[in-house]
């Protein structure tokens, strides 16, 4: 009897994760593709391609084919999905059934692009699930109940903010600001205020090491510091600087305020009964950007609503996608 493999994919701007029914999460690699400009040949995907970011000669481009949660480069995205499927299924891509996460409220054009890229990669059936719903399922929230749950899924390209009740998105907003935007403002800040030119990999490392959404200065507060290597903007020579978290905190405030504004907009549109549920249960944070230090305290401080980060926020969406593909009948209302 022919058995179709069920696969879940969280195709993120920064990372792509693959879940195989019965096995769990089998792949977690950067959403990066390196290709030759001469003949458009794909040279590397995932971890190998990420190593090339900012280090390629003029004839090779290493880039992220996803921008702000949607497909920016269709050809390379399709090649990347094929590569990840082959790697996850150990080379046996026999028309698997795939469920893939998309931004909440994605346009028909964006949905068609995702489906076409999957079909070109040799997929038989493609199911789409909105990221906030997948994140809520992965966070094990009882979304089918008639009560309000608020989730903010902050990935690489977008922050998906949603209030969910009875298995559906009641109010939602996609803010096209998240992890990669934080990296960009750190790059700009280092050039403007420290005369240091750095790449996106270094910016991401700074964010992970000393990024802090809300600095609460108390008597025992000790500022975290890190060494940053880059090129001096004026002399052009390689240099090393010591940077503190207060400087980086100042740099990341603008994108954080954009996400906060989206959270406040969604709370303002919530029906009164659901709003009271959220005040009781709090806001749930998921996605890689939820790993930023004190991000939960930041939202609690500015909204007055208790905020919690889920366990393993990076894997929240893919766990939800996996649970949904394994239990299609139970989650048929959430699937597009």
mmCIF file of C-alpha atoms in Angstrom:
data_model
loop_
_atom_site.group_PDB
_atom_site.id
_atom_site.type_symbol
_atom_site.label_atom_id
_atom_site.label_comp_id
_atom_site.label_asym_id
_atom_site.label_seq_id
_atom_site.Cartn_x
_atom_site.Cartn_y
_atom_site.Cartn_z
ATOM 1 C CA UNK A 1 0.000 0.000 0.000
ATOM 2 C CA UNK A 2 1.332 3.439 -0.989
ATOM 3 C CA UNK A 3 1.862 5.688 2.055
ATOM 4 C CA UNK A 4 2.178 9.437 1.644
ATOM 5 C CA UNK A 5 4.536 11.063 4.104
ATOM 6 C CA UNK A 6 3.012 13.971 6.056
ATOM 7 C CA UNK A 7 5.368 16.926 6.420
ATOM 8 C CA UNK A 8 5.017 20.247 8.238
ATOM 9 C CA UNK A 9 7.135 23.255 7.213
ATOM 10 C CA UNK A 10 7.652 26.541 9.037
ATOM 11 C CA UNK A 11 9.096 28.606 6.184
ATOM 12 C CA UNK A 12 10.446 31.574 8.089
ATOM 13 C CA UNK A 13 12.352 34.666 7.002
ATOM 14 C CA UNK A 14 15.351 33.717 9.182
ATOM 15 C CA UNK A 15 15.008 29.935 9.724
ATOM 16 C CA UNK A 16 13.155 27.039 8.114
ATOM 17 C CA UNK A 17 12.032 24.107 10.255
ATOM 18 C CA UNK A 18 10.701 20.779 8.999
ATOM 19 C CA UNK A 19 8.504 18.329 10.940
ATOM 20 C CA UNK A 20 7.834 14.763 9.782
ATOM 21 C CA UNK A 21 4.786 12.906 11.135
ATOM 22 C CA UNK A 22 5.880 10.242 13.582
ATOM 23 C CA UNK A 23 9.440 11.605 13.845
ATOM 24 C CA UNK A 24 9.055 15.210 15.041
ATOM 25 C CA UNK A 25 11.309 18.143 14.078
ATOM 26 C CA UNK A 26 14.032 16.814 11.783
ATOM 27 C CA UNK A 27 15.517 19.996 10.329
ATOM 28 C CA UNK A 28 16.272 23.528 11.512
ATOM 29 C CA UNK A 29 18.389 25.560 9.097
ATOM 30 C CA UNK A 30 18.743 29.226 8.073
ATOM 31 C CA UNK A 31 16.491 30.349 5.198
ATOM 32 C CA UNK A 32 19.442 31.301 2.998
ATOM 33 C CA UNK A 33 20.312 30.343 -0.580
ATOM 34 C CA UNK A 34 23.588 30.962 -2.438
ATOM 35 C CA UNK A 35 23.480 30.960 -6.236
ATOM 36 C CA UNK A 36 25.690 31.843 -9.212
ATOM 37 C CA UNK A 37 24.820 35.029 -11.094
ATOM 38 C CA UNK A 38 26.217 33.599 -14.345
ATOM 39 C CA UNK A 39 23.805 30.678 -14.740
ATOM 40 C CA UNK A 40 21.452 30.971 -11.683
ATOM 41 C CA UNK A 41 22.738 27.588 -10.444
ATOM 42 C CA UNK A 42 22.036 26.918 -6.733
ATOM 43 C CA UNK A 43 25.395 26.475 -4.981
ATOM 44 C CA UNK A 44 24.388 26.097 -1.333
ATOM 45 C CA UNK A 45 21.291 26.123 0.889
ATOM 46 C CA UNK A 46 20.731 26.508 4.643
ATOM 47 C CA UNK A 47 23.735 26.288 6.989
ATOM 48 C CA UNK A 48 26.260 26.134 4.138
ATOM 49 C CA UNK A 49 24.754 29.214 2.450
ATOM 50 C CA UNK A 50 24.613 31.170 5.734
ATOM 51 C CA UNK A 51 28.379 30.755 6.078
ATOM 52 C CA UNK A 52 28.671 32.652 2.770
ATOM 53 C CA UNK A 53 26.594 35.698 3.843
ATOM 54 C CA UNK A 54 28.726 38.821 3.345
ATOM 55 C CA UNK A 55 31.676 36.707 2.182
ATOM 56 C CA UNK A 56 30.902 36.002 -1.498
ATOM 57 C CA UNK A 57 32.740 37.210 -4.634
ATOM 58 C CA UNK A 58 30.838 39.324 -7.188
ATOM 59 C CA UNK A 59 29.713 36.280 -9.215
ATOM 60 C CA UNK A 60 27.895 34.619 -6.282
ATOM 61 C CA UNK A 61 24.884 35.919 -4.344
ATOM 62 C CA UNK A 62 23.987 34.626 -0.859
ATOM 63 C CA UNK A 63 20.577 35.949 0.141
ATOM 64 C CA UNK A 64 17.343 35.264 2.008
ATOM 65 C CA UNK A 65 14.576 34.375 -0.504
ATOM 66 C CA UNK A 66 11.885 35.203 2.080
ATOM 67 C CA UNK A 67 11.274 38.824 2.992
ATOM 68 C CA UNK A 68 8.921 39.886 5.795
ATOM 69 C CA UNK A 69 7.350 36.431 5.923
ATOM 70 C CA UNK A 70 6.514 36.192 2.196
ATOM 71 C CA UNK A 71 8.313 34.875 -0.886
ATOM 72 C CA UNK A 72 10.594 37.552 -2.356
ATOM 73 C CA UNK A 73 12.381 35.265 -4.831
ATOM 74 C CA UNK A 74 10.135 32.524 -6.207
ATOM 75 C CA UNK A 75 12.772 30.433 -8.058
ATOM 76 C CA UNK A 76 15.222 30.188 -5.168
ATOM 77 C CA UNK A 77 12.402 29.519 -2.650
ATOM 78 C CA UNK A 78 11.186 26.574 -4.731
ATOM 79 C CA UNK A 79 14.742 25.188 -5.004
ATOM 80 C CA UNK A 80 15.184 25.667 -1.253
ATOM 81 C CA UNK A 81 11.928 23.799 -0.410
ATOM 82 C CA UNK A 82 13.044 20.926 -2.696
ATOM 83 C CA UNK A 83 16.433 20.797 -0.955
ATOM 84 C CA UNK A 84 14.934 20.828 2.556
ATOM 85 C CA UNK A 85 12.374 18.130 1.654
ATOM 86 C CA UNK A 86 15.055 15.867 0.146
ATOM 87 C CA UNK A 87 17.292 16.364 3.172
ATOM 88 C CA UNK A 88 14.454 15.709 5.646
ATOM 89 C CA UNK A 89 13.060 12.687 3.789
ATOM 90 C CA UNK A 90 16.568 11.299 3.113
ATOM 91 C CA UNK A 91 16.237 11.849 -0.645
ATOM 92 C CA UNK A 92 12.868 10.046 -1.044
ATOM 93 C CA UNK A 93 10.425 12.806 -2.048
ATOM 94 C CA UNK A 94 7.428 10.674 -3.077
ATOM 95 C CA UNK A 95 4.675 13.260 -3.420
ATOM 96 C CA UNK A 96 4.406 14.060 0.307
ATOM 97 C CA UNK A 97 1.485 15.946 1.830
ATOM 98 C CA UNK A 98 2.760 19.248 3.188
ATOM 99 C CA UNK A 99 1.329 21.778 5.611
ATOM 100 C CA UNK A 100 3.060 25.134 5.582
ATOM 101 C CA UNK A 101 2.615 28.190 7.807
ATOM 102 C CA UNK A 102 1.749 31.584 6.284
ATOM 103 C CA UNK A 103 1.372 35.068 7.829
ATOM 104 C CA UNK A 104 -2.100 35.798 9.262
ATOM 105 C CA UNK A 105 -4.175 37.589 6.626
ATOM 106 C CA UNK A 106 -1.762 36.741 3.777
ATOM 107 C CA UNK A 107 -3.072 37.879 0.373
ATOM 108 C CA UNK A 108 -4.314 35.415 -2.272
ATOM 109 C CA UNK A 109 -1.200 36.186 -4.363
ATOM 110 C CA UNK A 110 1.076 35.333 -1.425
ATOM 111 C CA UNK A 111 -0.852 32.113 -0.740
ATOM 112 C CA UNK A 112 -0.676 31.056 -4.410
ATOM 113 C CA UNK A 113 3.090 31.708 -4.462
ATOM 114 C CA UNK A 114 3.622 29.368 -1.478
ATOM 115 C CA UNK A 115 1.399 26.626 -2.982
ATOM 116 C CA UNK A 116 3.124 26.902 -6.408
ATOM 117 C CA UNK A 117 6.607 26.749 -4.843
ATOM 118 C CA UNK A 118 5.605 23.571 -2.957
ATOM 119 C CA UNK A 119 3.978 21.949 -6.014
ATOM 120 C CA UNK A 120 7.122 22.654 -8.058
ATOM 121 C CA UNK A 121 9.101 20.890 -5.322
ATOM 122 C CA UNK A 122 7.065 17.711 -5.917
ATOM 123 C CA UNK A 123 4.389 17.979 -3.216
ATOM 124 C CA UNK A 124 0.983 16.293 -3.790
ATOM 125 C CA UNK A 125 -1.320 18.215 -1.396
ATOM 126 C CA UNK A 126 -0.514 21.591 0.156
ATOM 127 C CA UNK A 127 -2.361 22.801 3.258
ATOM 128 C CA UNK A 128 -1.889 26.324 4.576
ATOM 129 C CA UNK A 129 -2.208 27.320 8.225
ATOM 130 C CA UNK A 130 -1.920 30.844 9.575
ATOM 131 C CA UNK A 131 1.132 31.355 11.791
ATOM 132 C CA UNK A 132 -0.723 32.718 14.860
ATOM 133 C CA UNK A 133 -3.006 29.645 14.864
ATOM 134 C CA UNK A 134 -0.037 27.281 14.412
ATOM 135 C CA UNK A 135 1.804 29.089 17.242
ATOM 136 C CA UNK A 136 -1.260 28.826 19.509
ATOM 137 C CA UNK A 137 -1.587 25.083 18.765
ATOM 138 C CA UNK A 138 2.152 24.632 19.411
ATOM 139 C CA UNK A 139 1.827 26.553 22.697
ATOM 140 C CA UNK A 140 -0.965 24.095 23.660
ATOM 141 C CA UNK A 141 -3.532 26.865 24.127
ATOM 142 C CA UNK A 142 -7.145 25.517 24.172
ATOM 143 C CA UNK A 143 -8.038 27.540 21.045
ATOM 144 C CA UNK A 144 -11.244 25.590 20.299
ATOM 145 C CA UNK A 145 -12.874 26.917 23.497
ATOM 146 C CA UNK A 146 -15.155 30.005 23.437
ATOM 147 C CA UNK A 147 -12.627 32.156 25.271
ATOM 148 C CA UNK A 148 -10.016 34.652 24.118
ATOM 149 C CA UNK A 149 -6.314 33.843 23.785
ATOM 150 C CA UNK A 150 -3.799 36.402 22.587
ATOM 151 C CA UNK A 151 -0.590 35.292 20.925
ATOM 152 C CA UNK A 152 2.262 37.394 19.528
ATOM 153 C CA UNK A 153 4.495 35.294 17.273
ATOM 154 C CA UNK A 154 7.687 37.250 16.532
ATOM 155 C CA UNK A 155 9.838 35.575 13.907
ATOM 156 C CA UNK A 156 12.534 36.924 11.612
ATOM 157 C CA UNK A 157 10.436 38.984 9.209
ATOM 158 C CA UNK A 158 7.054 39.555 10.863
ATOM 159 C CA UNK A 159 5.340 39.822 14.207
ATOM 160 C CA UNK A 160 1.984 38.043 14.006
ATOM 161 C CA UNK A 161 -0.421 39.398 16.608
ATOM 162 C CA UNK A 162 -3.766 37.654 17.048
ATOM 163 C CA UNK A 163 -6.683 37.080 19.366
ATOM 164 C CA UNK A 164 -8.102 33.587 18.891
ATOM 165 C CA UNK A 165 -11.433 32.125 19.967
ATOM 166 C CA UNK A 166 -13.286 28.972 18.831
ATOM 167 C CA UNK A 167 -10.343 27.964 16.618
ATOM 168 C CA UNK A 168 -10.444 31.124 14.489
ATOM 169 C CA UNK A 169 -8.599 34.438 14.335
ATOM 170 C CA UNK A 170 -11.005 37.065 15.755
ATOM 171 C CA UNK A 171 -8.665 40.075 15.518
ATOM 172 C CA UNK A 172 -5.222 39.885 13.950
ATOM 173 C CA UNK A 173 -2.487 42.103 12.619
ATOM 174 C CA UNK A 174 0.781 41.400 10.827
ATOM 175 C CA UNK A 175 3.538 43.872 11.677
ATOM 176 C CA UNK A 176 6.329 43.526 9.143
ATOM 177 C CA UNK A 177 8.958 44.169 11.799
ATOM 178 C CA UNK A 178 10.785 41.471 13.788
ATOM 179 C CA UNK A 179 14.208 39.841 14.235
ATOM 180 C CA UNK A 180 15.859 40.906 10.954
ATOM 181 C CA UNK A 181 14.721 44.519 11.506
ATOM 182 C CA UNK A 182 16.416 44.442 14.928
ATOM 183 C CA UNK A 183 19.627 43.286 13.190
ATOM 184 C CA UNK A 184 19.313 46.112 10.637
ATOM 185 C CA UNK A 185 18.938 48.847 13.293
ATOM 186 C CA UNK A 186 21.946 47.430 15.187
ATOM 187 C CA UNK A 187 24.030 47.680 11.956
ATOM 188 C CA UNK A 188 22.891 51.310 11.449
ATOM 189 C CA UNK A 189 23.493 52.181 15.122
ATOM 190 C CA UNK A 190 27.038 50.751 15.072
ATOM 191 C CA UNK A 191 27.892 52.799 11.969
ATOM 192 C CA UNK A 192 26.315 56.058 13.212
ATOM 193 C CA UNK A 193 27.349 56.020 16.862
ATOM 194 C CA UNK A 194 30.499 53.881 16.928
ATOM 195 C CA UNK A 195 31.913 54.398 13.394
ATOM 196 C CA UNK A 196 31.985 50.618 12.968
ATOM 197 C CA UNK A 197 30.842 48.724 9.878
ATOM 198 C CA UNK A 198 29.478 45.238 10.658
ATOM 199 C CA UNK A 199 27.521 42.567 8.754
ATOM 200 C CA UNK A 200 24.169 40.995 9.563
ATOM 201 C CA UNK A 201 25.713 37.894 11.184
ATOM 202 C CA UNK A 202 27.676 40.072 13.637
ATOM 203 C CA UNK A 203 24.538 42.158 14.321
ATOM 204 C CA UNK A 204 22.610 38.980 15.132
ATOM 205 C CA UNK A 205 25.374 37.825 17.495
ATOM 206 C CA UNK A 206 25.270 41.211 19.303
ATOM 207 C CA UNK A 207 21.472 40.915 19.644
ATOM 208 C CA UNK A 208 21.753 37.411 21.127
ATOM 209 C CA UNK A 209 24.621 38.260 23.507
ATOM 210 C CA UNK A 210 23.605 41.684 24.875
ATOM 211 C CA UNK A 211 20.193 42.526 23.390
ATOM 212 C CA UNK A 212 17.784 43.725 26.094
ATOM 213 C CA UNK A 213 14.260 45.049 25.471
ATOM 214 C CA UNK A 214 13.818 46.682 28.889
ATOM 215 C CA UNK A 215 16.677 47.705 31.173
ATOM 216 C CA UNK A 216 15.575 47.875 34.785
ATOM 217 C CA UNK A 217 18.364 49.568 36.697
ATOM 218 C CA UNK A 218 18.481 48.334 40.263
ATOM 219 C CA UNK A 219 21.212 48.406 42.906
ATOM 220 C CA UNK A 220 22.584 45.044 41.708
ATOM 221 C CA UNK A 221 22.324 45.831 37.955
ATOM 222 C CA UNK A 222 25.533 45.120 36.035
ATOM 223 C CA UNK A 223 25.690 46.067 32.367
ATOM 224 C CA UNK A 224 26.587 43.212 30.008
ATOM 225 C CA UNK A 225 29.390 43.952 27.532
ATOM 226 C CA UNK A 226 30.674 42.232 24.389
ATOM 227 C CA UNK A 227 33.565 42.657 21.958
ATOM 228 C CA UNK A 228 32.537 43.538 18.401
ATOM 229 C CA UNK A 229 34.828 43.071 15.404
ATOM 230 C CA UNK A 230 34.282 45.156 12.288
ATOM 231 C CA UNK A 231 35.775 47.769 9.995
ATOM 232 C CA UNK A 232 36.381 51.348 11.071
ATOM 233 C CA UNK A 233 34.092 53.613 9.012
ATOM 234 C CA UNK A 234 36.713 56.401 8.721
ATOM 235 C CA UNK A 235 40.065 54.612 8.391
ATOM 236 C CA UNK A 236 38.750 51.479 6.650
ATOM 237 C CA UNK A 237 40.908 49.292 8.927
ATOM 238 C CA UNK A 238 39.713 46.237 10.919
ATOM 239 C CA UNK A 239 39.036 47.095 14.550
ATOM 240 C CA UNK A 240 37.562 45.709 17.792
ATOM 241 C CA UNK A 241 35.225 47.669 20.094
ATOM 242 C CA UNK A 242 33.615 46.917 23.456
ATOM 243 C CA UNK A 243 29.871 47.586 23.363
ATOM 244 C CA UNK A 244 27.403 47.602 26.263
ATOM 245 C CA UNK A 245 23.759 46.531 26.352
ATOM 246 C CA UNK A 246 22.520 50.092 27.090
ATOM 247 C CA UNK A 247 23.758 51.227 23.675
ATOM 248 C CA UNK A 248 22.022 48.296 21.935
ATOM 249 C CA UNK A 249 18.845 48.817 23.999
ATOM 250 C CA UNK A 250 18.657 52.363 22.618
ATOM 251 C CA UNK A 251 19.188 51.079 19.059
ATOM 252 C CA UNK A 252 16.334 48.526 19.101
ATOM 253 C CA UNK A 253 13.619 50.746 20.622
ATOM 254 C CA UNK A 254 12.081 51.870 17.290
ATOM 255 C CA UNK A 255 11.253 48.367 15.921
ATOM 256 C CA UNK A 256 10.087 47.248 19.388
ATOM 257 C CA UNK A 257 7.714 50.234 19.517
ATOM 258 C CA UNK A 258 6.297 49.223 16.095
ATOM 259 C CA UNK A 259 5.470 45.735 17.440
ATOM 260 C CA UNK A 260 4.071 47.262 20.654
ATOM 261 C CA UNK A 261 1.865 49.579 18.574
ATOM 262 C CA UNK A 262 0.476 46.509 16.730
ATOM 263 C CA UNK A 263 -0.223 44.771 20.066
ATOM 264 C CA UNK A 264 -2.092 47.856 21.341
ATOM 265 C CA UNK A 265 -4.101 48.077 18.066
ATOM 266 C CA UNK A 266 -5.226 44.438 18.378
ATOM 267 C CA UNK A 267 -6.125 44.886 22.069
ATOM 268 C CA UNK A 268 -8.127 48.014 21.160
ATOM 269 C CA UNK A 269 -10.165 46.040 18.574
ATOM 270 C CA UNK A 270 -10.868 43.087 20.884
ATOM 271 C CA UNK A 271 -14.536 42.490 21.781
ATOM 272 C CA UNK A 272 -15.009 43.358 25.509
ATOM 273 C CA UNK A 273 -15.604 39.747 26.648
ATOM 274 C CA UNK A 274 -12.446 38.520 24.908
ATOM 275 C CA UNK A 275 -10.470 41.504 26.250
ATOM 276 C CA UNK A 276 -11.395 40.505 29.815
ATOM 277 C CA UNK A 277 -10.230 36.921 29.069
ATOM 278 C CA UNK A 278 -6.854 38.273 27.913
ATOM 279 C CA UNK A 279 -6.438 40.408 31.049
ATOM 280 C CA UNK A 280 -6.964 37.184 33.066
ATOM 281 C CA UNK A 281 -4.786 34.860 30.958
ATOM 282 C CA UNK A 282 -2.192 37.300 29.648
ATOM 283 C CA UNK A 283 -0.378 37.639 26.328
ATOM 284 C CA UNK A 284 1.645 34.660 25.048
ATOM 285 C CA UNK A 285 4.906 35.341 23.152
ATOM 286 C CA UNK A 286 6.433 32.875 20.679
ATOM 287 C CA UNK A 287 8.947 32.904 17.808
ATOM 288 C CA UNK A 288 12.721 33.396 17.813
ATOM 289 C CA UNK A 289 12.513 37.102 18.722
ATOM 290 C CA UNK A 290 10.722 36.138 21.962
ATOM 291 C CA UNK A 291 14.175 34.973 23.131
ATOM 292 C CA UNK A 292 15.280 38.633 23.406
ATOM 293 C CA UNK A 293 16.016 39.373 27.066
ATOM 294 C CA UNK A 294 13.152 41.024 29.018
ATOM 295 C CA UNK A 295 10.808 41.124 25.987
ATOM 296 C CA UNK A 296 7.973 39.800 28.204
ATOM 297 C CA UNK A 297 8.589 42.537 30.796
ATOM 298 C CA UNK A 298 8.657 45.118 27.992
ATOM 299 C CA UNK A 299 5.110 44.220 26.843
ATOM 300 C CA UNK A 300 3.824 43.871 30.415
ATOM 301 C CA UNK A 301 5.230 47.306 31.316
ATOM 302 C CA UNK A 302 3.705 49.143 28.336
ATOM 303 C CA UNK A 303 0.337 47.332 28.088
ATOM 304 C CA UNK A 304 -0.390 46.535 31.738
ATOM 305 C CA UNK A 305 -1.289 42.968 30.661
ATOM 306 C CA UNK A 306 0.721 40.021 32.074
ATOM 307 C CA UNK A 307 2.958 38.554 29.362
ATOM 308 C CA UNK A 308 4.637 35.132 29.141
ATOM 309 C CA UNK A 309 7.176 33.552 26.806
ATOM 310 C CA UNK A 310 6.320 29.952 25.807
ATOM 311 C CA UNK A 311 8.770 27.126 26.353
ATOM 312 C CA UNK A 312 11.137 26.817 23.353
ATOM 313 C CA UNK A 313 9.559 29.775 21.475
ATOM 314 C CA UNK A 314 11.580 29.092 18.312
ATOM 315 C CA UNK A 315 9.832 25.718 17.846
ATOM 316 C CA UNK A 316 6.308 26.843 18.730
ATOM 317 C CA UNK A 317 5.010 27.324 15.145
ATOM 318 C CA UNK A 318 6.556 24.132 13.750
ATOM 319 C CA UNK A 319 5.167 22.099 16.675
ATOM 320 C CA UNK A 320 1.712 23.525 15.901
ATOM 321 C CA UNK A 321 2.071 22.802 12.164
ATOM 322 C CA UNK A 322 3.164 19.247 13.010
ATOM 323 C CA UNK A 323 0.220 18.652 15.357
ATOM 324 C CA UNK A 324 -2.180 20.003 12.715
ATOM 325 C CA UNK A 325 -0.823 17.840 9.839
ATOM 326 C CA UNK A 326 -0.972 14.737 12.078
ATOM 327 C CA UNK A 327 -4.552 15.536 13.140
ATOM 328 C CA UNK A 328 -6.089 17.060 9.993
ATOM 329 C CA UNK A 329 -9.674 16.288 11.031
ATOM 330 C CA UNK A 330 -9.315 17.958 14.436
ATOM 331 C CA UNK A 331 -7.895 21.165 12.977
ATOM 332 C CA UNK A 332 -9.815 21.354 9.681
ATOM 333 C CA UNK A 333 -11.328 24.747 10.648
ATOM 334 C CA UNK A 334 -7.847 26.245 11.034
ATOM 335 C CA UNK A 335 -6.579 24.946 7.657
ATOM 336 C CA UNK A 336 -6.878 26.928 4.435
#
